[in-house]
């Protein structure tokens, strides 16, 4: 559980995934709302 | 062009002492020690190339001696151009002074309950906690977040957990479902399903209305629930929680997240959730810095 791993610091770790239509990594769309800047 | 991978976040266990005995605690290690993390380990961390140091346990403010050492560490990290945060149970927030606040980027306080239910799980004094948080906030330090770990014993208390916004306007109230972990203690709570979690959260008007209230799900939750990220997002949509969801659906290791323990073990995020696997971690003394160990763990994970 990321909350236990790092607390809210985890909110600044973007998750990327390979999109099928683009051969490059993009910021994961589900990673909403992270406004906290480290 | 291949870009060099960056170590983003080191999560650091600075000691193995705590002044609470929470029923869901995962960070129950195999022996008790009153030691603060050795300077040799801290120097290796300071020599590493990373962005942020999150001090996560066991309890950095457990006593005055450790608090003084914490202040020294946080100052060194700031002086070297990096940022720090800490997770605390808040019991000894009265030990927090201006020097610590001047050097710390934000504080996460573990609650798992609100005014009505806090003492049931954490056996702490809610009024004292409230006063100490307000004192820090009123001194000008506004970057304070709240953490709630949700399990079988507190899923009914979501309203109470959000009502802590009456203490101060926390920047974030992050809800995370409890995971079953391999540790050396006993956990007296049970995990709930992600559906039960979403149902509980969406039933709380306070949760739905509070813009600071979010739910964080990661790949380790998905793994235990045997659920895909797509299935999770559909579930979130079903409960109108998509806007509240922060989903890390991949293992955090390749994104530059790693743990260092007070004994000098270097662990992947997955290992760090399971203290019974700590002995299998790499030993920091065999590396010049944490970056080298991270790259070694990445290589091992790929092979």
GROMACS .gro file of C-alpha atoms in nm, chain A residues 1-17 28 30-38, chain B residues 8 11 26 52 56 87 106 108 145 172 174 179 216 218 221 229 233 242 245-249 252 255 259 273:
model
   54
    1UNK     CA    1   0.000   0.000   0.000
    2UNK     CA    2   0.162   0.310  -0.129
    3UNK     CA    3   0.028   0.515   0.160
    4UNK     CA    4   0.229   0.298   0.395
    5UNK     CA    5   0.529   0.289   0.164
    6UNK     CA    6   0.571   0.663   0.131
    7UNK     CA    7   0.266   0.854   0.258
    8UNK     CA    8   0.146   1.134   0.032
    9UNK     CA    9   0.493   1.156  -0.125
   10UNK     CA   10   0.362   0.879  -0.348
   11UNK     CA   11   0.127   1.130  -0.512
   12UNK     CA   12   0.422   1.277  -0.696
   13UNK     CA   13   0.522   0.948  -0.850
   14UNK     CA   14   0.352   0.940  -1.189
   15UNK     CA   15   0.261   0.604  -1.331
   16UNK     CA   16   0.340   0.564  -1.699
   17UNK     CA   17   0.223   0.301  -1.940
   28UNK     CA   18  -0.100   0.739  -1.673
   30UNK     CA   19  -0.579   0.760  -1.394
   31UNK     CA   20  -0.329   0.944  -1.182
   32UNK     CA   21  -0.566   1.227  -1.105
   33UNK     CA   22  -0.531   1.521  -0.884
   34UNK     CA   23  -0.170   1.523  -0.774
   35UNK     CA   24  -0.102   1.888  -0.708
   36UNK     CA   25   0.143   1.848  -0.427
   37UNK     CA   26   0.485   1.948  -0.540
   38UNK     CA   27   0.780   1.788  -0.370
   46UNK     CA   28   1.284   0.973  -0.742
   49UNK     CA   29   1.149   0.590   0.174
   64UNK     CA   30   0.275  -0.349   0.890
   90UNK     CA   31   1.281   1.326  -0.227
   94UNK     CA   32   0.826   0.673   0.701
  125UNK     CA   33   0.500   1.021   0.839
  144UNK     CA   34   0.547   1.838   0.442
  146UNK     CA   35   0.178   1.325   0.697
  183UNK     CA   36  -0.170   1.587   0.529
  210UNK     CA   37  -0.475   1.604   0.154
  212UNK     CA   38  -0.548   1.018   0.178
  217UNK     CA   39  -0.320  -0.483   0.290
  254UNK     CA   40  -0.500   0.576  -0.333
  256UNK     CA   41  -0.174   0.066  -0.604
  259UNK     CA   42  -0.393  -0.380  -0.383
  267UNK     CA   43  -0.660  -0.161  -1.344
  271UNK     CA   44  -1.148   0.215  -1.287
  280UNK     CA   45  -1.307   0.836  -1.052
  283UNK     CA   46  -0.893   0.799  -0.739
  284UNK     CA   47  -0.516   0.805  -0.749
  285UNK     CA   48  -0.417   0.478  -0.907
  286UNK     CA   49  -0.062   0.348  -0.925
  287UNK     CA   50  -0.129   0.036  -1.125
  290UNK     CA   51   0.664   0.141  -0.817
  293UNK     CA   52   0.952   0.465  -1.125
  297UNK     CA   53   1.333   0.181   0.065
  311UNK     CA   54   0.555  -0.385   0.271
   0.00000   0.00000   0.00000
